């Protein structure tokens, strides 16, 4: 079961998410879900979530 939610992101973060999603041929939704799952299963550091979302893509 999925839950629909709305949240506000800084414009720069959303631009990076859209760019990364396009480069990977994935949706922003998929990218956010993967990043959140990785964050929740890891050390719990907020910085790690930002690293995942903003890390450079090879070949970009």
XYZ file of N, CA and C in Angstrom:
180
model
N 0.841 -1.178 0.000
C 0.000 0.000 0.000
C 0.883 1.237 0.000
N 0.550 2.192 -0.795
C 1.299 3.444 -0.874
C 0.515 4.562 -0.206
N 1.238 5.537 0.293
C 0.654 6.733 0.890
C 1.100 7.920 0.047
N 0.170 8.772 -0.307
C 0.516 9.982 -1.051
C 0.783 11.094 -0.047
N 1.900 11.781 -0.219
C 2.255 12.877 0.679
C 2.816 14.036 -0.128
N 2.833 15.181 0.476
C 3.378 16.376 -0.154
C 4.377 17.000 0.797
N 5.495 17.457 0.264
C 6.464 18.177 1.077
C 7.165 19.211 0.218
N 7.765 20.172 0.874
C 8.432 21.277 0.185
C 9.935 21.040 0.225
N 10.568 21.123 -0.951
C 12.016 20.963 -1.075
C 12.634 22.278 -1.514
N 13.874 22.514 -1.119
C 14.577 23.667 -1.688
C 14.674 23.483 -3.210
N 14.517 24.569 -3.939
C 14.528 24.510 -5.402
C 15.796 23.825 -5.929
N 16.943 24.159 -5.359
C 18.209 23.594 -5.834
C 18.228 22.075 -5.681
N 17.681 21.584 -4.582
C 17.637 20.144 -4.351
C 16.726 19.468 -5.372
N 15.571 20.074 -5.639
C 14.647 19.491 -6.608
C 15.259 19.474 -8.011
N 15.960 20.532 -8.364
C 16.616 20.580 -9.676
C 17.627 19.438 -9.793
N 18.400 19.213 -8.739
C 19.377 18.120 -8.745
C 18.683 16.764 -8.821
N 17.578 16.610 -8.099
C 16.820 15.359 -8.154
C 16.304 15.090 -9.562
N 15.711 16.101 -10.196
C 15.193 15.943 -11.554
C 16.315 15.584 -12.530
N 17.447 16.256 -12.383
C 18.598 15.996 -13.250
C 19.079 14.559 -13.078
N 19.243 14.147 -11.826
C 19.721 12.789 -11.546
C 18.731 11.751 -12.055
N 17.454 11.979 -11.832
C 16.435 11.035 -12.290
C 16.491 10.884 -13.809
N 16.621 11.989 -14.518
C 16.704 11.943 -15.980
C 17.949 11.189 -16.432
N 19.073 11.451 -15.779
C 20.328 10.787 -16.144
C 20.246 9.281 -15.933
N 19.506 8.866 -14.906
C 19.405 7.444 -14.576
C 18.193 6.780 -15.215
N 17.368 7.560 -15.931
C 16.174 6.996 -16.542
C 15.158 6.526 -15.510
N 15.099 7.229 -14.398
C 14.196 6.875 -13.296
C 13.339 8.083 -12.957
N 12.319 7.851 -12.144
C 11.479 8.962 -11.708
C 12.056 9.577 -10.435
N 11.656 10.814 -10.172
C 12.048 11.473 -8.922
C 11.530 10.643 -7.751
N 10.326 10.123 -7.883
C 9.736 9.284 -6.834
C 10.647 8.104 -6.492
N 11.121 7.394 -7.520
C 12.007 6.249 -7.294
C 13.289 6.676 -6.591
N 13.845 7.782 -7.022
C 15.082 8.275 -6.427
C 14.887 8.627 -4.956
N 13.788 9.304 -4.646
C 13.513 9.694 -3.261
C 13.275 8.459 -2.400
N 12.516 7.495 -2.901
C 12.267 6.272 -2.137
C 13.575 5.550 -1.853
N 14.424 5.388 -2.865
C 15.714 4.723 -2.661
C 16.571 5.462 -1.644
N 16.610 6.787 -1.749
C 17.416 7.584 -0.818
C 16.888 7.453 0.607
N 15.574 7.491 0.776
C 14.988 7.360 2.113
C 15.233 5.972 2.698
N 15.097 4.945 1.878
C 15.369 3.590 2.359
C 16.823 3.440 2.791
N 17.724 3.991 2.002
C 19.138 3.920 2.355
C 19.402 4.691 3.645
N 18.806 5.846 3.782
C 18.958 6.663 4.986
C 18.434 5.924 6.212
N 17.252 5.347 6.104
C 16.633 4.671 7.241
C 17.358 3.390 7.630
N 18.025 2.748 6.695
C 18.733 1.511 7.002
C 20.183 1.752 7.410
N 20.645 2.993 7.289
C 22.040 3.307 7.589
C 22.235 3.851 8.983
N 23.219 4.692 9.101
C 23.607 5.235 10.404
C 22.637 6.289 10.913
N 21.724 6.739 10.066
C 20.747 7.727 10.493
C 21.239 9.156 10.395
N 22.352 9.373 9.733
C 22.874 10.734 9.610
C 22.146 11.480 8.508
N 21.700 12.691 8.795
C 21.027 13.532 7.799
C 21.955 13.814 6.620
N 23.218 14.032 6.907
C 24.179 14.329 5.853
C 24.281 13.221 4.826
N 24.106 11.984 5.253
C 24.199 10.863 4.331
C 23.086 10.918 3.285
N 21.894 11.315 3.692
C 20.795 11.442 2.744
C 21.134 12.469 1.674
N 21.695 13.589 2.086
C 22.078 14.616 1.116
C 23.188 14.119 0.203
N 24.129 13.340 0.745
C 25.195 12.773 -0.082
C 24.604 11.886 -1.175
N 23.650 11.059 -0.800
C 23.027 10.148 -1.762
C 22.305 10.932 -2.846
N 21.570 11.951 -2.445
C 20.779 12.715 -3.401
C 21.623 13.596 -4.310
N 22.752 14.087 -3.806
C 23.528 15.063 -4.565
C 24.845 14.528 -5.114
N 25.129 13.246 -4.914
C 26.387 12.674 -5.392
C 26.463 12.768 -6.916
N 27.648 13.076 -7.443
C 27.791 13.159 -8.901
C 27.540 11.802 -9.564
N 27.023 11.848 -10.764
C 26.763 10.637 -11.530
C 27.893 10.466 -12.527
N 28.474 9.274 -12.565
C 29.562 9.005 -13.498
C 29.070 9.179 -14.931
N 29.839 9.885 -15.718
C 29.483 10.122 -17.102
C 28.541 11.293 -17.324
N 28.215 11.984 -16.234
C 27.275 13.114 -16.366
C 27.998 14.363 -16.805
